């Protein structure tokens, strides 16, 4: 079941989605911006049969509907047992063609459930998976070994709504069906400090290989939306993610200690970073030692007034290397690309290449932070210094920007090898100092307004961007179809 070659496509953003900028309550699926991948044609709906088309490393030989396992899509009946039974039934086919679970039109309330290998979860265009708001229905699981504790609280954490571990060839897709985390109650409990454990995510897959997540709308996650961790060969394509812009920690897509990742053609409105690349927290991440590397991000559109379009860190203690981002659009977001780290993190962020960003109404175009304060506990090593080097930005146009850049390295541990070229930053108001820089070193070319002195070393031409493709960049999936009676 080898991946095959494919080309991406461009997306169009509907003007009406800008209304999401003023969202202060949970977003309903009716606000979703449809996304369609290059390998997923719109299914044709007949009566009484339904033909569905989906992408997969291999076409599934066995297909079942959730209703066959007692599922009731009325929005009130709890379907956790139906989902779990369906996945268990289809798992028997992992070595004989794989299985697909079809979620038909309806509102399917459920608690967390896990997927299996050689498996596709397909959501009808009118299907919504609703996460139960009953905290007692969310099992507790151990913290990630590279974090040593939950991200919100010490100790364990709640399961993610859709999870799985040690999987191969897993697909979560649909005809722009919806997964609704119903996160408002979680956000309220978080703000009131009423939770004893860390909130669950919408999708989390661990120790897995060959993952495709595509053509879905994710709304109102309790916290992070998509979290592959300790995994490889991951494609996230044509995903719409929506959350109120002040909802806590509703990151969009967070690859964590992952390699060979492709994120493309996604639209994210978030209360936190739209994409955040991570690899473990302080001494726990250093000990686990699994980097995030070989990651491609392209054609991403982001709205995040309080956070970054693309963040690297702050949990980066396993290392982050070889990240390539291009064709990025941001509107009303805090910063374009932000590197977050601190003494105690150790490891490195290096070989980061960004080109082709269009940024509109930003606080900072570029932001690097060497004094990020959070730590898992008081056992971290303050002498474990991170290395930040070989960071390239080119072909950037930004308008209505408060400050062009805020670049703060670490005293006696400067961020080096920064290259900035062909960048025009339009300031919202004239400022005497458009750039603020400490403990950084680099070069620049054709940058306006003039960068700070530590970046005024001359550079000829564009900053580097790799010319060779990554293996994940040349893969696609088979186009499969099935007719449901």
XYZ file of C-alpha atoms in Angstrom:
485
model
C 0.000 0.000 0.000
C 2.399 2.647 -1.238
C 1.544 6.291 -1.461
C 1.475 7.751 -4.964
C 2.233 11.148 -6.474
C -0.204 14.044 -6.448
C -0.484 17.777 -6.875
C -2.195 20.264 -4.593
C -4.691 22.952 -5.438
C -5.552 26.486 -4.429
C -8.376 27.454 -2.111
C -10.852 30.277 -2.172
C -11.967 31.977 1.014
C -15.541 33.229 1.111
C -15.921 36.825 2.225
C -18.611 35.923 4.721
C -16.149 34.002 6.875
C -14.574 37.256 8.016
C -17.573 37.579 10.333
C -15.842 34.978 12.444
C -13.490 37.681 13.663
C -16.100 38.859 16.140
C -17.090 35.397 17.335
C -17.363 35.206 21.097
C -19.555 32.139 21.518
C -19.421 28.588 20.277
C -19.430 28.340 16.505
C -22.081 26.272 14.812
C -21.347 24.062 11.810
C -23.378 26.384 9.588
C -20.375 28.735 9.643
C -18.124 26.108 8.095
C -16.072 26.966 5.020
C -16.155 23.956 2.685
C -12.778 22.451 1.846
C -12.222 19.814 -0.765
C -9.031 17.979 -1.537
C -7.676 17.272 -4.997
C -8.364 13.574 -4.539
C -11.889 13.790 -3.093
C -14.686 14.464 -5.544
C -18.095 15.347 -4.177
C -20.109 12.184 -3.554
C -23.350 11.861 -5.487
C -26.390 11.288 -3.344
C -29.145 9.214 -4.882
C -32.329 7.799 -3.501
C -32.371 5.151 -2.157
C -28.635 4.503 -2.688
C -25.647 6.628 -1.794
C -22.315 6.557 -3.589
C -19.407 7.839 -1.546
C -15.886 8.529 -2.711
C -12.922 8.750 -0.430
C -9.138 8.749 -0.430
C -7.120 6.034 1.256
C -3.747 4.319 1.039
C -5.853 1.363 -0.105
C -9.555 1.006 -0.849
C -11.445 -0.681 1.954
C -12.991 -4.040 1.248
C -15.519 -3.961 4.086
C -17.918 -1.083 4.798
C -20.445 -0.677 7.583
C -22.790 2.105 8.655
C -22.962 3.273 12.250
C -26.677 2.469 12.280
C -25.863 -1.240 11.948
C -24.450 -1.070 15.474
C -27.397 0.685 17.074
C -26.338 4.257 16.315
C -29.085 6.880 16.601
C -28.408 10.290 15.086
C -30.911 12.360 17.028
C -28.371 14.517 18.898
C -29.382 13.192 22.324
C -28.830 9.423 22.263
C -25.311 8.519 23.414
C -23.563 6.509 20.680
C -20.244 5.698 22.348
C -20.985 1.970 22.419
C -22.088 2.035 18.789
C -18.837 3.679 17.661
C -16.703 1.338 19.746
C -18.579 -1.753 18.572
C -18.342 -0.683 14.940
C -14.588 -0.123 15.136
C -14.077 -3.431 16.949
C -16.106 -5.258 14.291
C -14.190 -3.689 11.405
C -10.812 -4.285 13.044
C -11.082 -7.969 12.099
C -10.538 -6.960 8.468
C -7.220 -5.185 8.930
C -5.391 -7.954 7.080
C -8.148 -8.676 4.537
C -8.756 -5.371 2.795
C -9.475 -3.062 5.715
C -12.724 -1.530 6.909
C -14.629 1.725 6.601
C -17.207 3.082 9.037
C -19.766 5.333 7.377
C -21.411 7.964 9.587
C -24.665 8.959 7.846
C -26.566 12.228 8.077
C -27.584 13.070 11.617
C -26.189 14.307 14.915
C -24.276 11.549 16.635
C -23.589 12.254 20.299
C -20.671 10.249 21.657
C -17.912 9.961 24.187
C -14.310 9.176 23.215
C -13.573 6.151 21.038
C -10.436 4.750 19.398
C -9.766 3.787 15.789
C -7.988 0.742 14.388
C -5.470 0.029 11.598
C -6.361 -0.193 7.906
C -9.461 1.827 8.686
C -11.411 4.791 7.332
C -13.888 6.901 9.292
C -16.120 8.687 6.743
C -18.622 11.415 7.644
C -21.561 12.220 5.392
C -21.862 15.890 4.416
C -24.838 16.205 6.776
C -23.276 14.188 9.598
C -22.083 15.776 12.835
C -20.216 13.874 15.502
C -21.073 15.640 18.775
C -18.762 15.271 21.751
C -20.632 14.632 24.970
C -20.352 17.392 27.571
C -20.562 14.853 30.395
C -17.026 14.879 31.804
C -17.626 11.455 33.375
C -17.835 9.956 29.874
C -14.231 11.006 29.099
C -11.788 8.326 30.368
C -8.565 9.407 32.048
C -5.264 8.404 30.440
C -1.608 8.798 31.331
C 0.327 11.946 30.441
C 2.565 11.820 27.400
C 6.068 10.634 28.348
C 7.670 13.620 26.607
C 5.593 16.006 28.751
C 5.676 14.281 32.122
C 2.270 15.670 33.085
C -0.882 17.043 31.520
C -0.570 20.316 29.663
C -3.255 22.062 31.746
C -2.725 20.295 35.075
C -0.249 17.930 36.761
C -1.096 14.259 36.470
C -3.174 12.518 33.822
C -5.451 13.876 31.137
C -8.803 13.230 29.562
C -8.931 11.060 26.445
C -9.312 12.721 23.092
C -12.655 12.354 21.335
C -11.207 10.345 18.434
C -8.003 8.539 19.300
C -5.783 5.590 18.619
C -2.278 4.260 19.187
C 0.123 2.008 17.287
C -1.942 2.259 14.111
C -0.985 1.897 10.464
C -3.011 3.282 7.572
C -5.787 5.275 9.236
C -8.032 7.784 7.468
C -10.453 10.307 8.982
C -12.351 11.990 6.162
C -15.737 12.829 4.719
C -17.732 15.077 2.428
C -17.060 18.053 4.719
C -18.904 16.442 7.606
C -18.483 18.013 11.035
C -16.867 17.039 14.314
C -18.153 19.315 17.078
C -16.320 19.247 20.394
C -19.004 21.322 22.144
C -16.143 22.913 24.019
C -17.893 25.853 25.700
C -18.449 23.976 28.964
C -14.808 22.877 29.001
C -13.606 26.452 28.407
C -15.759 27.728 31.270
C -14.437 25.070 33.646
C -10.879 25.826 32.553
C -11.272 29.557 33.157
C -12.834 28.897 36.579
C -10.099 26.379 37.480
C -12.708 23.667 37.980
C -10.902 20.902 36.072
C -8.656 18.414 37.869
C -7.103 17.094 34.668
C -5.999 18.320 31.250
C -8.707 18.709 28.615
C -8.949 16.182 25.801
C -8.446 17.032 22.144
C -10.693 16.341 19.156
C -8.264 14.008 17.354
C -5.099 12.468 18.792
C -3.177 9.596 17.200
C -0.052 8.207 18.885
C 2.778 5.966 17.660
C 1.110 5.667 14.257
C 2.171 5.656 10.616
C 0.385 6.665 7.412
C -2.348 9.010 8.599
C -4.722 11.005 6.415
C -7.118 13.589 7.886
C -9.050 15.436 5.195
C -12.244 17.144 4.045
C -13.817 17.803 7.439
C -14.943 20.752 9.528
C -13.841 20.725 13.171
C -15.553 23.137 15.546
C -15.405 24.071 19.222
C -12.744 21.675 20.415
C -12.224 21.547 24.205
C -8.541 22.310 23.508
C -6.224 21.344 20.611
C -7.971 20.106 17.468
C -5.577 17.741 15.661
C -2.651 16.254 17.586
C -0.554 13.540 15.939
C 2.228 12.562 18.331
C 5.191 10.155 17.984
C 3.911 9.452 14.455
C 5.081 9.641 10.838
C 3.844 10.008 7.270
C 0.932 12.303 8.043
C -1.212 14.318 5.634
C -3.710 16.907 6.899
C -5.523 18.356 3.903
C -8.576 20.479 3.226
C -9.568 20.869 6.862
C -11.617 23.771 8.242
C -11.128 24.463 11.945
C -13.347 26.981 13.737
C -13.339 28.175 17.324
C -14.122 31.510 18.992
C -11.021 33.670 18.825
C -10.825 33.954 22.611
C -11.391 30.270 23.399
C -8.469 28.871 25.445
C -5.818 26.701 23.784
C -7.897 25.750 20.752
C -4.802 25.243 18.588
C -5.526 24.050 15.081
C -2.978 21.430 13.987
C -0.156 20.407 16.345
C 2.307 17.794 15.061
C 4.274 16.697 18.121
C 7.455 14.605 17.841
C 6.374 13.694 14.311
C 8.257 13.297 11.032
C 7.229 13.526 7.388
C 4.152 15.733 7.842
C 2.235 17.588 5.128
C -0.337 20.242 6.080
C -2.058 21.872 3.118
C -5.144 23.783 2.041
C -6.455 24.347 5.551
C -8.459 27.242 6.991
C -8.208 27.885 10.727
C -9.954 30.361 13.031
C -8.581 29.789 16.494
C -8.138 31.047 20.025
C -4.503 29.920 19.876
C -1.850 29.033 17.284
C -3.258 27.872 13.954
C -0.364 25.424 13.547
C 2.044 24.642 16.393
C 4.978 22.272 15.978
C 6.079 20.665 19.238
C 8.380 17.929 20.560
C 8.185 17.639 24.334
C 8.547 19.738 27.441
C 11.833 20.468 29.236
C 13.558 17.480 30.896
C 10.816 15.068 29.788
C 11.177 16.022 26.138
C 14.963 15.990 26.370
C 14.868 12.488 27.838
C 12.359 11.184 25.280
C 14.456 12.731 22.511
C 12.071 12.501 19.551
C 12.176 15.531 17.225
C 9.574 16.979 14.927
C 11.162 17.159 11.502
C 10.576 17.167 7.754
C 7.330 19.135 7.865
C 5.658 20.967 4.973
C 2.957 23.611 5.467
C 1.393 25.232 2.418
C -1.713 27.203 1.505
C -2.725 27.814 5.089
C -5.163 30.615 5.943
C -5.320 31.681 9.579
C -7.240 34.057 11.837
C -5.896 34.160 15.391
C -5.880 37.605 17.050
C -4.068 36.393 20.179
C -1.584 33.880 18.778
C 0.625 32.827 15.876
C -0.146 31.624 12.390
C 2.677 29.102 12.731
C 4.404 28.501 16.057
C 7.475 26.413 16.773
C 7.406 25.461 20.456
C 7.269 26.344 23.134
C 7.467 22.628 23.944
C 10.391 21.819 21.642
C 12.733 19.843 23.897
C 13.035 16.922 21.484
C 14.123 19.305 18.733
C 12.485 20.837 15.660
C 14.237 20.697 12.293
C 13.478 21.083 8.590
C 10.178 22.949 8.533
C 9.065 24.394 5.196
C 6.153 26.819 4.998
C 4.925 28.653 1.914
C 1.854 30.407 0.531
C 0.582 31.471 3.942
C -2.250 33.976 4.458
C -3.070 35.582 7.802
C -5.746 38.065 8.773
C -6.051 39.766 12.157
C -3.482 37.515 13.812
C -0.914 38.267 16.470
C 2.211 37.102 14.637
C 3.169 35.386 11.402
C 5.778 32.853 12.501
C 6.735 32.632 16.163
C 9.574 30.666 17.720
C 8.965 30.040 21.426
C 11.572 28.615 23.765
C 13.367 29.223 27.060
C 16.288 28.135 29.252
C 15.447 24.625 30.371
C 14.070 23.531 27.010
C 17.385 22.365 25.570
C 17.454 20.825 22.061
C 17.145 23.006 18.950
C 14.986 24.802 16.421
C 16.862 24.907 13.149
C 16.503 24.778 9.382
C 13.198 26.628 9.255
C 12.275 27.993 5.826
C 9.348 30.335 5.187
C 8.468 32.052 1.922
C 5.410 33.666 0.422
C 3.457 35.089 3.361
C 0.630 37.604 2.999
C -0.103 39.094 6.418
C -2.905 41.548 7.105
C -3.523 43.372 10.407
C -0.838 41.908 12.638
C 0.776 42.811 15.934
C 4.140 41.419 14.797
C 5.178 40.022 11.433
C 8.056 38.110 13.058
C 8.376 37.070 16.690
C 11.007 35.020 18.470
C 10.776 34.467 22.205
C 13.652 33.137 24.295
C 12.041 33.715 27.681
C 8.835 31.686 27.493
C 8.002 31.106 31.123
C 6.011 27.870 31.436
C 7.690 24.715 32.805
C 6.190 21.347 33.774
C 7.688 21.504 37.281
C 10.718 22.822 39.155
C 12.973 19.911 38.161
C 14.032 21.327 34.789
C 17.678 22.207 34.166
C 18.027 25.997 33.768
C 21.352 25.406 32.029
C 19.743 23.343 29.252
C 19.910 25.997 26.562
C 18.130 25.669 23.215
C 19.918 26.233 19.931
C 17.996 28.416 17.473
C 19.733 28.767 14.135
C 19.256 28.746 10.358
C 15.895 30.549 10.161
C 14.919 31.989 6.755
C 12.063 34.291 5.756
C 11.553 35.563 2.211
C 8.870 37.087 -0.016
C 6.688 38.500 2.748
C 4.141 41.294 2.388
C 2.480 42.578 5.543
C 0.025 45.436 6.043
C -1.414 47.201 9.074
C 1.339 45.906 11.357
C 1.968 47.335 14.825
C 5.657 46.271 15.082
C 7.611 44.659 12.255
C 9.475 42.241 14.484
C 10.149 41.358 18.088
C 13.198 39.112 18.165
C 14.412 38.159 21.631
C 17.141 35.561 21.956
C 18.701 34.404 25.202
C 21.657 36.231 26.799
C 24.849 34.265 26.025
C 22.775 31.984 23.775
C 21.964 34.159 20.782
C 19.620 33.065 18.005
C 21.876 32.910 14.938
C 21.751 32.381 11.202
C 18.613 34.454 10.671
C 18.039 35.466 7.045
C 15.288 37.867 5.939
C 14.859 38.897 2.285
C 12.330 40.608 0.032
C 10.083 41.700 2.883
C 7.795 44.727 2.952
C 6.013 45.564 6.192
C 3.391 48.302 6.090
C 3.105 49.879 9.520
C -0.281 50.769 10.963
C 1.366 53.838 12.524
C 4.787 55.339 12.033
C 7.221 54.206 14.727
C 10.739 55.321 15.554
C 11.750 51.689 16.074
C 9.838 49.272 13.857
C 12.085 46.389 14.921
C 13.122 45.333 18.437
C 16.014 42.886 18.640
C 18.147 41.444 21.434
C 20.593 38.540 21.326
C 20.047 37.725 17.648
C 22.387 37.608 14.659
C 21.666 37.474 10.946
C 21.558 39.027 7.497
C 18.951 40.742 5.354
C 18.268 41.954 1.839
C 15.526 44.197 0.412
C 13.704 44.617 3.710
C 11.475 47.577 4.554
C 11.430 49.161 7.051
C 15.138 48.719 7.681
C 15.742 45.877 10.136
C 17.571 46.221 13.423
C 21.351 46.469 13.392
C 22.052 42.796 14.298
C 20.273 41.805 11.065
C 21.879 44.352 8.763
C 24.562 42.020 7.492
C 24.364 41.942 3.699
C 22.832 39.013 1.877
C 22.626 38.638 -1.885
C 19.377 37.359 -3.359
C 16.664 35.377 -1.620
C 17.137 33.518 1.605
C 17.514 29.758 1.200
C 14.571 27.444 0.663
C 15.126 23.741 -0.091
C 14.734 22.715 -3.711
C 14.435 18.979 -3.135
C 11.068 17.508 -2.184
C 10.471 15.547 0.970
C 9.129 11.992 0.613
C 5.804 13.077 2.167
C 5.529 15.772 -0.485
C 5.257 13.259 -3.320
C 2.533 11.026 -1.950
C -1.162 10.722 -2.608
C -3.860 8.178 -2.008
C -6.068 5.974 -4.107
C -9.481 7.285 -5.124
C -12.001 4.815 -3.752
C -15.776 4.569 -4.059
C -18.536 2.549 -2.478
C -22.285 2.425 -2.903
C -24.311 2.189 0.292
C -27.778 0.624 0.038
